[in-house]
Amino acid sequence: MADTNRGVVYQGPGKVTVEDLDYPKLELAEQNGRKLEHGAILKVLATNICGSDQHMVRGRTTAPAGLTLGHEITGEVIETGRDVEFVKEGDLVSVPFNIACGRCRNCKERHTGVCENVNPARAGAAYGYVDMGGWHGGQARYAVVPYADFNLLRFPGDRDTVMAKLPDLAMLSDIFPTGYHGAYTAGVTTGSTVYVAGAGPVGLASATACLLLGAAAVIVGDMNPRRLEQARGFGCETIDLSRHGDVPEQIEQVLGVPEVDAAVDCVGFEARGHGPEGSAGEQPATVLNTLMDITRAAGGLGIPGLYVTGDPGAPDENAKVGQLGLRIGLGWAKSHYFVTGQCPVMKYNRQLMMAILHDRVQIARNVNAAAIPLDQAPEGYAEFDRGAARKYILDPHGAVRAAA
């Protein structure tokens, strides 16, 4: 007999609860009972709270009440559909947050963040996220993954080795590949100097990726002293933007010049002004304009930070539809290039998995991962919203705490 299912449900701005849910079926009720014989049911071993989830919980998107949250999923396969050939029951797997069919033009070109077949409204889908196709979220005891043979990344080796590294491997579903994507697309390489805007979990993951890629100096800017301390703990320089509004001047104090080779925006659309006077108010274009200011001519900007087309809580009418006051003329004059959009997780997750399994990186330590029971999700969301310098892993079956 199937076990009971519980999950984290968005109830409206500022409120999430943990509720009893239906046990998963290989179908999608929100898409007219669409059958998922190509899918798999997972026992969720780890599922993380993400800053993107927090945008919804703050009421800064058009997410409907009743949405089951969660797009960062790591688990064990316990059932497969009749069309699944290669994934087997008992496999331990990472789930890319992008849902991809593996069949469309974009998937075949490795642009899995904008799959053409998994969202009736637009290209691109994700679990438990607003306007992303109606797929159930993974902050639950059990979850469904479609197109399992294509989407799931199986962990190699013996079970004990994998379980011992579960806190690190749990970062492969989103933030580690997303942070890496921001660094890689900005052109970070051996000897680069880099500015990372934001010391939340994605920013810390991106700073980690910069170091993994061989950066000579990584400077992280934020307004949260605890998160900046976390960045310094694994070798980054930092700028406290609540005190120092002049970012080029602060960069010059570190590097001797007021610019960097590459920059990464890990903040997104809820950015605040810099300096003692500006830090209290939202200025959505602040980060992007700052990055253009401090990135050298012909340099690159990686932009994994989330920008949305609908923001009910935006500070002005333009920002409510994602229209921001960018100094695009500055970027054009400096021949910058920009890379935006969802990270195509499958482009990076296997390589990053191997870096974890072979002890080349300690991503869970760098983002200060902390496992909490599923039923404590509301407290985790509240603490994260207050600026906790942690990456919260929800642990529905106690597997992460057992690994630790």
mmCIF file of C-alpha atoms in Angstrom:
data_model
loop_
_atom_site.group_PDB
_atom_site.id
_atom_site.type_symbol
_atom_site.label_atom_id
_atom_site.label_comp_id
_atom_site.label_asym_id
_atom_site.label_seq_id
_atom_site.Cartn_x
_atom_site.Cartn_y
_atom_site.Cartn_z
ATOM 1 C CA MET A 1 0.000 0.000 0.000
ATOM 2 C CA ALA A 2 1.303 3.440 -0.881
ATOM 3 C CA ASP A 3 2.666 5.650 1.878
ATOM 4 C CA THR A 4 0.950 8.922 2.674
ATOM 5 C CA ASN A 5 2.158 12.096 1.029
ATOM 6 C CA ARG A 6 2.660 15.560 2.525
ATOM 7 C CA GLY A 7 4.002 18.731 0.994
ATOM 8 C CA VAL A 8 4.567 22.466 1.283
ATOM 9 C CA VAL A 9 1.678 24.556 -0.047
ATOM 10 C CA TYR A 10 1.601 28.298 -0.824
ATOM 11 C CA GLN A 11 -1.481 29.804 0.833
ATOM 12 C CA GLY A 12 -0.990 33.459 -0.078
ATOM 13 C CA PRO A 13 1.551 36.250 0.509
ATOM 14 C CA GLY A 14 3.697 35.435 3.520
ATOM 15 C CA LYS A 15 2.108 32.083 4.303
ATOM 16 C CA VAL A 16 3.043 28.485 3.567
ATOM 17 C CA THR A 17 1.709 25.371 5.277
ATOM 18 C CA VAL A 18 2.512 21.663 5.225
ATOM 19 C CA GLU A 19 -0.534 19.712 4.078
ATOM 20 C CA ASP A 20 -1.592 16.161 3.290
ATOM 21 C CA LEU A 21 -1.397 15.591 -0.469
ATOM 22 C CA ASP A 22 -2.602 12.905 -2.823
ATOM 23 C CA TYR A 23 -0.057 10.190 -3.447
ATOM 24 C CA PRO A 24 1.518 10.855 -6.868
ATOM 25 C CA LYS A 25 0.178 9.251 -10.018
ATOM 26 C CA LEU A 26 1.814 9.075 -13.413
ATOM 27 C CA GLU A 27 -0.469 11.749 -14.774
ATOM 28 C CA LEU A 28 -0.884 15.528 -14.673
ATOM 29 C CA ALA A 29 -4.368 16.567 -13.640
ATOM 30 C CA GLU A 30 -3.668 20.248 -14.396
ATOM 31 C CA GLN A 31 -3.157 19.324 -18.050
ATOM 32 C CA ASN A 32 -6.411 17.376 -18.536
ATOM 33 C CA GLY A 33 -5.155 14.182 -16.942
ATOM 34 C CA ARG A 34 -2.156 13.968 -19.263
ATOM 35 C CA LYS A 35 -0.609 10.508 -18.861
ATOM 36 C CA LEU A 36 3.041 10.272 -17.893
ATOM 37 C CA GLU A 37 3.965 6.709 -18.831
ATOM 38 C CA HIS A 38 7.448 8.113 -19.522
ATOM 39 C CA GLY A 39 7.663 9.299 -15.895
ATOM 40 C CA ALA A 40 8.856 8.061 -12.529
ATOM 41 C CA ILE A 41 7.699 8.460 -8.950
ATOM 42 C CA LEU A 42 10.416 9.424 -6.479
ATOM 43 C CA LYS A 43 10.763 9.109 -2.759
ATOM 44 C CA VAL A 44 12.123 12.586 -2.070
ATOM 45 C CA LEU A 45 15.343 12.407 -0.045
ATOM 46 C CA ALA A 46 16.162 16.133 -0.180
ATOM 47 C CA THR A 47 14.253 19.152 -1.465
ATOM 48 C CA ASN A 48 15.520 22.667 -0.950
ATOM 49 C CA ILE A 49 14.003 26.071 -0.261
ATOM 50 C CA CYS A 50 15.093 28.400 -3.064
ATOM 51 C CA GLY A 51 15.159 32.161 -3.352
ATOM 52 C CA SER A 52 12.874 31.802 -6.357
ATOM 53 C CA ASP A 53 10.310 30.112 -4.094
ATOM 54 C CA GLN A 54 10.708 33.028 -1.710
ATOM 55 C CA HIS A 55 9.749 35.503 -4.451
ATOM 56 C CA MET A 56 6.418 33.686 -4.747
ATOM 57 C CA VAL A 57 5.884 33.422 -1.002
ATOM 58 C CA ARG A 58 6.473 37.160 -0.606
ATOM 59 C CA GLY A 59 3.634 37.734 -3.069
ATOM 60 C CA ARG A 60 5.947 39.118 -5.741
ATOM 61 C CA THR A 61 4.576 36.901 -8.525
ATOM 62 C CA THR A 62 1.151 35.888 -9.791
ATOM 63 C CA ALA A 63 1.380 32.459 -8.116
ATOM 64 C CA PRO A 64 -2.049 31.095 -7.130
ATOM 65 C CA ALA A 65 -2.894 29.971 -3.608
ATOM 66 C CA GLY A 66 -2.863 26.196 -3.289
ATOM 67 C CA LEU A 67 0.326 25.692 -5.321
ATOM 68 C CA THR A 68 2.581 22.909 -4.034
ATOM 69 C CA LEU A 69 6.059 24.445 -3.941
ATOM 70 C CA GLY A 70 9.509 23.118 -4.705
ATOM 71 C CA HIS A 71 11.745 22.633 -7.739
ATOM 72 C CA GLU A 72 14.987 21.381 -6.137
ATOM 73 C CA ILE A 73 14.570 17.615 -5.819
ATOM 74 C CA THR A 74 16.894 14.712 -5.058
ATOM 75 C CA GLY A 75 15.424 11.270 -4.531
ATOM 76 C CA GLU A 76 15.123 7.537 -4.995
ATOM 77 C CA VAL A 77 13.131 6.013 -7.850
ATOM 78 C CA ILE A 78 10.336 3.834 -6.465
ATOM 79 C CA GLU A 79 8.105 3.405 -9.538
ATOM 80 C CA THR A 80 8.478 3.872 -13.287
ATOM 81 C CA GLY A 81 6.003 4.152 -16.144
ATOM 82 C CA ARG A 82 5.751 1.523 -18.853
ATOM 83 C CA ASP A 83 7.755 3.632 -21.324
ATOM 84 C CA VAL A 84 10.780 4.102 -19.047
ATOM 85 C CA GLU A 85 13.625 1.900 -20.270
ATOM 86 C CA PHE A 86 16.833 2.857 -18.507
ATOM 87 C CA VAL A 87 16.005 4.358 -15.111
ATOM 88 C CA LYS A 88 15.344 1.619 -12.554
ATOM 89 C CA GLU A 89 13.643 1.350 -9.199
ATOM 90 C CA GLY A 90 16.208 1.969 -6.464
ATOM 91 C CA ASP A 91 18.269 4.456 -8.488
ATOM 92 C CA LEU A 92 19.382 7.520 -6.544
ATOM 93 C CA VAL A 93 18.941 10.561 -8.730
ATOM 94 C CA SER A 94 19.125 14.338 -9.068
ATOM 95 C CA VAL A 95 16.222 16.110 -10.775
ATOM 96 C CA PRO A 96 17.026 19.198 -12.866
ATOM 97 C CA PHE A 97 14.554 21.916 -11.976
ATOM 98 C CA ASN A 98 13.928 22.447 -15.714
ATOM 99 C CA ILE A 99 11.329 20.021 -17.031
ATOM 100 C CA ALA A 100 12.344 18.928 -20.516
ATOM 101 C CA CYS A 101 10.955 16.470 -23.062
ATOM 102 C CA GLY A 102 14.255 15.594 -24.745
ATOM 103 C CA ARG A 103 12.529 15.592 -28.123
ATOM 104 C CA CYS A 104 11.999 19.202 -29.233
ATOM 105 C CA ARG A 105 14.472 21.406 -31.075
ATOM 106 C CA ASN A 106 15.521 23.296 -27.943
ATOM 107 C CA CYS A 107 16.132 20.137 -25.924
ATOM 108 C CA LYS A 108 18.184 18.646 -28.760
ATOM 109 C CA GLU A 109 20.282 21.833 -28.745
ATOM 110 C CA ARG A 110 20.714 21.534 -24.937
ATOM 111 C CA HIS A 111 18.472 24.510 -24.203
ATOM 112 C CA THR A 112 16.468 22.470 -21.719
ATOM 113 C CA GLY A 113 15.364 25.561 -19.799
ATOM 114 C CA VAL A 114 13.072 26.471 -22.693
ATOM 115 C CA CYS A 115 11.654 23.099 -23.748
ATOM 116 C CA GLU A 116 8.816 23.626 -26.225
ATOM 117 C CA ASN A 117 6.571 20.720 -25.177
ATOM 118 C CA VAL A 118 6.129 20.830 -21.394
ATOM 119 C CA ASN A 119 4.228 24.077 -20.846
ATOM 120 C CA PRO A 120 1.092 24.932 -22.846
ATOM 121 C CA ALA A 121 1.552 28.664 -22.186
ATOM 122 C CA ARG A 122 5.181 29.255 -23.202
ATOM 123 C CA ALA A 123 8.570 27.628 -23.604
ATOM 124 C CA GLY A 124 10.062 26.313 -20.372
ATOM 125 C CA ALA A 125 8.664 24.560 -17.312
ATOM 126 C CA ALA A 126 9.613 23.826 -13.726
ATOM 127 C CA TYR A 127 8.186 21.956 -10.757
ATOM 128 C CA GLY A 128 5.930 23.877 -8.399
ATOM 129 C CA TYR A 129 6.449 27.269 -9.972
ATOM 130 C CA VAL A 130 4.149 30.015 -11.222
ATOM 131 C CA ASP A 131 3.404 30.006 -14.980
ATOM 132 C CA MET A 132 5.598 26.966 -15.464
ATOM 133 C CA GLY A 133 3.156 24.410 -16.780
ATOM 134 C CA GLY A 134 1.168 23.304 -13.725
ATOM 135 C CA TRP A 135 3.623 20.613 -12.632
ATOM 136 C CA HIS A 136 3.419 19.570 -8.991
ATOM 137 C CA GLY A 137 6.138 20.853 -6.684
ATOM 138 C CA GLY A 138 8.743 18.626 -5.092
ATOM 139 C CA GLN A 139 8.759 19.938 -1.507
ATOM 140 C CA ALA A 140 6.973 16.770 -0.519
ATOM 141 C CA ARG A 141 7.533 13.201 0.588
ATOM 142 C CA TYR A 142 6.924 11.888 -2.934
ATOM 143 C CA ALA A 143 7.025 13.511 -6.360
ATOM 144 C CA VAL A 144 6.573 12.729 -10.055
ATOM 145 C CA VAL A 145 9.211 13.379 -12.727
ATOM 146 C CA PRO A 146 8.189 13.183 -16.413
ATOM 147 C CA TYR A 147 10.454 11.960 -19.212
ATOM 148 C CA ALA A 148 12.477 10.141 -16.582
ATOM 149 C CA ASP A 149 15.063 8.598 -18.907
ATOM 150 C CA PHE A 150 15.987 12.047 -20.181
ATOM 151 C CA ASN A 151 15.620 14.198 -17.077
ATOM 152 C CA LEU A 152 17.064 12.133 -14.237
ATOM 153 C CA LEU A 153 20.780 12.170 -13.418
ATOM 154 C CA ARG A 154 21.707 8.880 -11.771
ATOM 155 C CA PHE A 155 24.397 8.909 -9.118
ATOM 156 C CA PRO A 156 27.103 6.313 -9.790
ATOM 157 C CA GLY A 157 28.831 4.124 -7.235
ATOM 158 C CA ASP A 158 27.639 2.484 -4.073
ATOM 159 C CA ARG A 159 24.686 3.750 -2.082
ATOM 160 C CA ASP A 160 26.677 4.514 1.075
ATOM 161 C CA THR A 161 29.063 6.835 -0.793
ATOM 162 C CA VAL A 162 26.207 8.695 -2.420
ATOM 163 C CA MET A 163 24.243 9.033 0.812
ATOM 164 C CA ALA A 164 27.303 10.373 2.637
ATOM 165 C CA LYS A 165 27.484 13.223 0.100
ATOM 166 C CA LEU A 166 23.737 13.812 -0.062
ATOM 167 C CA PRO A 167 23.888 17.428 1.281
ATOM 168 C CA ASP A 168 26.296 18.356 -1.534
ATOM 169 C CA LEU A 169 24.503 16.359 -4.218
ATOM 170 C CA ALA A 170 21.220 18.038 -3.239
ATOM 171 C CA MET A 171 22.639 21.274 -4.705
ATOM 172 C CA LEU A 172 22.791 19.785 -8.226
ATOM 173 C CA SER A 173 19.094 20.258 -8.946
ATOM 174 C CA ASP A 174 19.419 24.036 -9.178
ATOM 175 C CA ILE A 175 21.730 26.370 -7.309
ATOM 176 C CA PHE A 176 25.123 24.839 -8.104
ATOM 177 C CA PRO A 177 24.484 24.537 -11.874
ATOM 178 C CA THR A 178 22.718 27.931 -11.825
ATOM 179 C CA GLY A 179 25.650 29.604 -10.095
ATOM 180 C CA TYR A 180 28.069 27.831 -12.422
ATOM 181 C CA HIS A 181 26.007 28.879 -15.445
ATOM 182 C CA GLY A 182 26.236 32.514 -14.372
ATOM 183 C CA ALA A 183 30.006 32.289 -13.991
ATOM 184 C CA TYR A 184 30.631 30.227 -17.110
ATOM 185 C CA THR A 185 28.499 32.364 -19.402
ATOM 186 C CA ALA A 186 30.158 35.521 -18.061
ATOM 187 C CA GLY A 187 33.444 34.086 -19.313
ATOM 188 C CA VAL A 188 35.079 33.267 -15.974
ATOM 189 C CA THR A 189 38.264 31.264 -16.501
ATOM 190 C CA THR A 190 41.789 30.838 -15.188
ATOM 191 C CA GLY A 191 43.031 34.120 -13.717
ATOM 192 C CA SER A 192 39.734 36.025 -14.060
ATOM 193 C CA THR A 193 38.680 38.759 -11.687
ATOM 194 C CA VAL A 194 34.975 38.521 -10.931
ATOM 195 C CA TYR A 195 32.265 40.466 -9.131
ATOM 196 C CA VAL A 196 29.298 38.415 -7.875
ATOM 197 C CA ALA A 197 26.258 40.477 -6.881
ATOM 198 C CA GLY A 198 24.421 38.752 -4.042
ATOM 199 C CA ALA A 199 25.604 36.459 -1.259
ATOM 200 C CA GLY A 200 22.467 34.362 -1.002
ATOM 201 C CA PRO A 201 22.738 30.648 -1.799
ATOM 202 C CA VAL A 202 22.933 31.173 -5.582
ATOM 203 C CA GLY A 203 25.521 33.921 -5.168
ATOM 204 C CA LEU A 204 27.618 31.728 -2.900
ATOM 205 C CA ALA A 205 27.239 28.861 -5.356
ATOM 206 C CA SER A 206 28.342 31.154 -8.182
ATOM 207 C CA ALA A 207 31.348 32.337 -6.176
ATOM 208 C CA THR A 208 32.228 28.684 -5.565
ATOM 209 C CA ALA A 209 31.916 28.037 -9.293
ATOM 210 C CA CYS A 210 34.184 30.999 -10.082
ATOM 211 C CA LEU A 211 36.887 29.505 -7.899
ATOM 212 C CA LEU A 212 36.341 26.068 -9.440
ATOM 213 C CA LEU A 213 36.782 27.649 -12.879
ATOM 214 C CA GLY A 214 40.107 29.156 -11.801
ATOM 215 C CA ALA A 215 39.285 32.781 -10.994
ATOM 216 C CA ALA A 216 42.138 34.702 -9.420
ATOM 217 C CA ALA A 217 39.882 36.958 -7.335
ATOM 218 C CA VAL A 218 36.167 36.738 -6.533
ATOM 219 C CA ILE A 219 34.490 39.772 -4.942
ATOM 220 C CA VAL A 220 30.994 39.273 -3.505
ATOM 221 C CA GLY A 221 28.682 42.195 -2.793
ATOM 222 C CA ASP A 222 25.662 42.070 -0.456
ATOM 223 C CA MET A 223 23.954 43.942 2.378
ATOM 224 C CA ASN A 224 23.768 41.019 4.787
ATOM 225 C CA PRO A 225 26.879 40.809 7.002
ATOM 226 C CA ARG A 226 26.260 37.156 7.910
ATOM 227 C CA ARG A 227 26.105 36.130 4.276
ATOM 228 C CA LEU A 228 29.235 38.148 3.494
ATOM 229 C CA GLU A 229 31.012 36.376 6.341
ATOM 230 C CA GLN A 230 29.994 33.080 4.735
ATOM 231 C CA ALA A 231 31.575 34.202 1.445
ATOM 232 C CA ARG A 232 34.814 35.185 3.164
ATOM 233 C CA GLY A 233 34.889 31.764 4.781
ATOM 234 C CA PHE A 234 35.855 30.057 1.505
ATOM 235 C CA GLY A 235 38.213 32.662 0.075
ATOM 236 C CA CYS A 236 36.140 35.499 -1.391
ATOM 237 C CA GLU A 237 36.645 39.220 -0.962
ATOM 238 C CA THR A 238 33.489 41.086 0.040
ATOM 239 C CA ILE A 239 31.771 44.482 -0.189
ATOM 240 C CA ASP A 240 29.052 45.496 2.265
ATOM 241 C CA LEU A 241 26.693 47.391 -0.038
ATOM 242 C CA SER A 242 24.680 48.810 2.846
ATOM 243 C CA ARG A 243 27.782 50.810 3.823
ATOM 244 C CA HIS A 244 29.640 51.297 0.554
ATOM 245 C CA GLY A 245 27.583 52.550 -2.376
ATOM 246 C CA ASP A 246 30.579 53.203 -4.624
ATOM 247 C CA VAL A 247 31.246 49.718 -5.987
ATOM 248 C CA PRO A 248 34.046 50.685 -8.440
ATOM 249 C CA GLU A 249 35.959 52.356 -5.606
ATOM 250 C CA GLN A 250 35.624 49.273 -3.417
ATOM 251 C CA ILE A 251 36.743 47.008 -6.254
ATOM 252 C CA GLU A 252 39.777 49.231 -6.807
ATOM 253 C CA GLN A 253 40.757 48.799 -3.170
ATOM 254 C CA VAL A 254 40.894 45.036 -3.757
ATOM 255 C CA LEU A 255 42.285 44.799 -7.288
ATOM 256 C CA GLY A 256 44.078 48.097 -7.857
ATOM 257 C CA VAL A 257 41.705 48.901 -10.726
ATOM 258 C CA PRO A 258 37.984 49.800 -10.544
ATOM 259 C CA GLU A 259 36.799 47.024 -12.833
ATOM 260 C CA VAL A 260 36.564 43.261 -13.200
ATOM 261 C CA ASP A 261 36.816 40.868 -16.123
ATOM 262 C CA ALA A 262 33.379 39.363 -15.557
ATOM 263 C CA ALA A 263 30.318 39.891 -13.388
ATOM 264 C CA VAL A 264 27.375 37.760 -12.262
ATOM 265 C CA ASP A 265 23.933 38.986 -11.148
ATOM 266 C CA CYS A 266 22.621 36.605 -8.462
ATOM 267 C CA VAL A 267 20.071 39.090 -7.080
ATOM 268 C CA GLY A 268 17.376 39.613 -9.689
ATOM 269 C CA PHE A 269 14.303 41.809 -9.690
ATOM 270 C CA GLU A 270 14.053 42.560 -5.958
ATOM 271 C CA ALA A 271 17.358 44.468 -5.971
ATOM 272 C CA ARG A 272 17.814 47.404 -3.599
ATOM 273 C CA GLY A 273 19.789 50.601 -3.937
ATOM 274 C CA HIS A 274 23.373 50.651 -2.735
ATOM 275 C CA GLY A 275 24.828 52.671 0.112
ATOM 276 C CA PRO A 276 23.405 53.844 3.463
ATOM 277 C CA GLU A 277 20.740 56.016 1.852
ATOM 278 C CA GLY A 278 19.608 53.674 -0.907
ATOM 279 C CA SER A 279 19.641 50.292 0.738
ATOM 280 C CA ALA A 280 16.139 50.600 2.179
ATOM 281 C CA GLY A 281 14.349 51.038 -1.144
ATOM 282 C CA GLU A 282 13.926 48.771 -4.142
ATOM 283 C CA GLN A 283 15.646 49.784 -7.365
ATOM 284 C CA PRO A 284 15.193 46.805 -9.697
ATOM 285 C CA ALA A 285 17.798 47.899 -12.271
ATOM 286 C CA THR A 286 20.509 48.715 -9.707
ATOM 287 C CA VAL A 287 22.465 45.491 -10.001
ATOM 288 C CA LEU A 288 22.444 45.296 -13.782
ATOM 289 C CA ASN A 289 23.528 48.936 -14.121
ATOM 290 C CA THR A 290 26.262 48.445 -11.539
ATOM 291 C CA LEU A 291 27.562 45.391 -13.382
ATOM 292 C CA MET A 292 27.801 47.342 -16.625
ATOM 293 C CA ASP A 293 29.648 50.070 -14.764
ATOM 294 C CA ILE A 294 32.296 47.811 -13.244
ATOM 295 C CA THR A 295 32.822 45.203 -15.978
ATOM 296 C CA ARG A 296 35.675 45.900 -18.382
ATOM 297 C CA ALA A 297 35.043 46.686 -22.029
ATOM 298 C CA ALA A 298 34.272 43.493 -23.978
ATOM 299 C CA GLY A 299 33.541 41.667 -20.723
ATOM 300 C CA GLY A 300 30.611 39.400 -20.007
ATOM 301 C CA LEU A 301 27.632 39.544 -17.650
ATOM 302 C CA GLY A 302 26.008 36.319 -16.501
ATOM 303 C CA ILE A 303 22.463 36.928 -15.250
ATOM 304 C CA PRO A 304 21.008 33.882 -13.466
ATOM 305 C CA GLY A 305 19.172 36.205 -11.057
ATOM 306 C CA LEU A 306 15.428 35.990 -11.648
ATOM 307 C CA TYR A 307 13.563 38.687 -13.597
ATOM 308 C CA VAL A 308 9.826 38.303 -14.133
ATOM 309 C CA THR A 309 7.194 39.592 -16.529
ATOM 310 C CA GLY A 310 4.646 40.106 -13.744
ATOM 311 C CA ASP A 311 5.480 41.580 -10.320
ATOM 312 C CA PRO A 312 2.430 42.803 -8.375
ATOM 313 C CA GLY A 313 4.613 44.270 -5.607
ATOM 314 C CA ALA A 314 6.985 46.247 -7.826
ATOM 315 C CA PRO A 315 7.861 49.852 -6.860
ATOM 316 C CA ASP A 316 6.500 51.379 -10.103
ATOM 317 C CA GLU A 317 4.181 50.559 -12.985
ATOM 318 C CA ASN A 318 6.990 49.750 -15.417
ATOM 319 C CA ALA A 319 8.627 47.293 -13.059
ATOM 320 C CA LYS A 320 5.297 45.517 -12.573
ATOM 321 C CA VAL A 321 5.633 44.200 -16.121
ATOM 322 C CA GLY A 322 9.400 43.688 -16.004
ATOM 323 C CA GLN A 323 10.320 46.946 -17.716
ATOM 324 C CA LEU A 324 13.408 48.330 -15.965
ATOM 325 C CA GLY A 325 15.541 51.467 -16.333
ATOM 326 C CA LEU A 326 18.652 49.860 -17.806
ATOM 327 C CA ARG A 327 21.625 51.907 -19.017
ATOM 328 C CA ILE A 328 21.801 49.774 -22.130
ATOM 329 C CA GLY A 329 23.776 52.500 -23.887
ATOM 330 C CA LEU A 330 26.605 51.947 -21.424
ATOM 331 C CA GLY A 331 26.608 48.215 -22.064
ATOM 332 C CA TRP A 332 26.542 48.806 -25.801
ATOM 333 C CA ALA A 333 29.388 51.328 -25.643
ATOM 334 C CA LYS A 334 31.527 48.860 -23.697
ATOM 335 C CA SER A 335 30.691 45.936 -26.045
ATOM 336 C CA HIS A 336 29.352 43.855 -23.182
ATOM 337 C CA TYR A 337 27.563 40.613 -23.758
ATOM 338 C CA PHE A 338 24.717 39.395 -21.572
ATOM 339 C CA VAL A 339 23.456 35.850 -20.949
ATOM 340 C CA THR A 340 20.068 35.607 -19.259
ATOM 341 C CA GLY A 341 17.361 33.082 -18.490
ATOM 342 C CA GLN A 342 16.946 29.796 -16.690
ATOM 343 C CA CYS A 343 20.062 27.702 -16.315
ATOM 344 C CA PRO A 344 19.891 24.606 -18.556
ATOM 345 C CA VAL A 345 20.847 22.341 -15.658
ATOM 346 C CA MET A 346 21.685 19.287 -17.767
ATOM 347 C CA LYS A 347 24.465 21.218 -19.468
ATOM 348 C CA TYR A 348 26.428 21.198 -16.202
ATOM 349 C CA ASN A 349 25.054 18.795 -13.592
ATOM 350 C CA ARG A 350 27.033 15.678 -14.534
ATOM 351 C CA GLN A 351 30.391 17.478 -14.424
ATOM 352 C CA LEU A 352 29.529 19.143 -11.124
ATOM 353 C CA MET A 353 28.383 15.804 -9.714
ATOM 354 C CA MET A 354 31.798 14.335 -10.493
ATOM 355 C CA ALA A 355 33.511 17.311 -8.852
ATOM 356 C CA ILE A 356 31.479 16.612 -5.699
ATOM 357 C CA LEU A 357 32.012 12.845 -5.696
ATOM 358 C CA HIS A 358 35.768 13.284 -6.156
ATOM 359 C CA ASP A 359 36.098 15.963 -3.458
ATOM 360 C CA ARG A 360 36.994 18.858 -5.749
ATOM 361 C CA VAL A 361 34.358 21.090 -4.209
ATOM 362 C CA GLN A 362 32.340 21.338 -0.978
ATOM 363 C CA ILE A 363 29.275 23.197 -2.093
ATOM 364 C CA ALA A 364 27.075 22.339 0.925
ATOM 365 C CA ARG A 365 29.677 23.830 3.265
ATOM 366 C CA ASN A 366 30.078 26.956 1.145
ATOM 367 C CA VAL A 367 26.345 27.715 1.071
ATOM 368 C CA ASN A 368 25.966 26.686 4.743
ATOM 369 C CA ALA A 369 23.380 23.980 4.039
ATOM 370 C CA ALA A 370 21.128 23.051 6.966
ATOM 371 C CA ALA A 371 18.681 20.144 6.931
ATOM 372 C CA ILE A 372 15.311 20.535 8.632
ATOM 373 C CA PRO A 373 12.233 18.265 8.739
ATOM 374 C CA LEU A 374 9.557 18.814 6.125
ATOM 375 C CA ASP A 375 7.069 19.953 8.765
ATOM 376 C CA GLN A 376 9.416 22.802 9.716
ATOM 377 C CA ALA A 377 9.238 24.296 6.216
ATOM 378 C CA PRO A 378 7.199 27.349 7.332
ATOM 379 C CA GLU A 379 9.894 28.214 9.889
ATOM 380 C CA GLY A 380 12.587 27.677 7.236
ATOM 381 C CA TYR A 381 10.842 30.050 4.843
ATOM 382 C CA ALA A 382 10.447 32.664 7.582
ATOM 383 C CA GLU A 383 14.114 32.463 8.639
ATOM 384 C CA PHE A 384 15.306 32.601 5.048
ATOM 385 C CA ASP A 385 13.126 35.660 4.444
ATOM 386 C CA ARG A 386 14.752 37.342 7.467
ATOM 387 C CA GLY A 387 18.153 36.895 5.830
ATOM 388 C CA ALA A 388 19.466 33.688 7.403
ATOM 389 C CA ALA A 389 22.889 32.847 5.988
ATOM 390 C CA ARG A 390 21.799 29.280 5.248
ATOM 391 C CA LYS A 391 20.558 27.072 2.456
ATOM 392 C CA TYR A 392 17.648 25.123 3.899
ATOM 393 C CA ILE A 393 17.282 21.498 2.824
ATOM 394 C CA LEU A 394 13.905 19.978 3.616
ATOM 395 C CA ASP A 395 14.435 16.383 4.741
ATOM 396 C CA PRO A 396 11.122 14.502 4.356
ATOM 397 C CA HIS A 397 12.433 11.081 5.401
ATOM 398 C CA GLY A 398 15.407 12.000 7.595
ATOM 399 C CA ALA A 399 17.943 10.898 4.975
ATOM 400 C CA VAL A 400 20.021 14.101 4.964
ATOM 401 C CA ARG A 401 20.311 14.236 8.750
ATOM 402 C CA ALA A 402 21.264 10.557 8.783
ATOM 403 C CA ALA A 403 23.997 11.285 6.207
ATOM 404 C CA ALA A 404 25.336 14.140 8.324
#
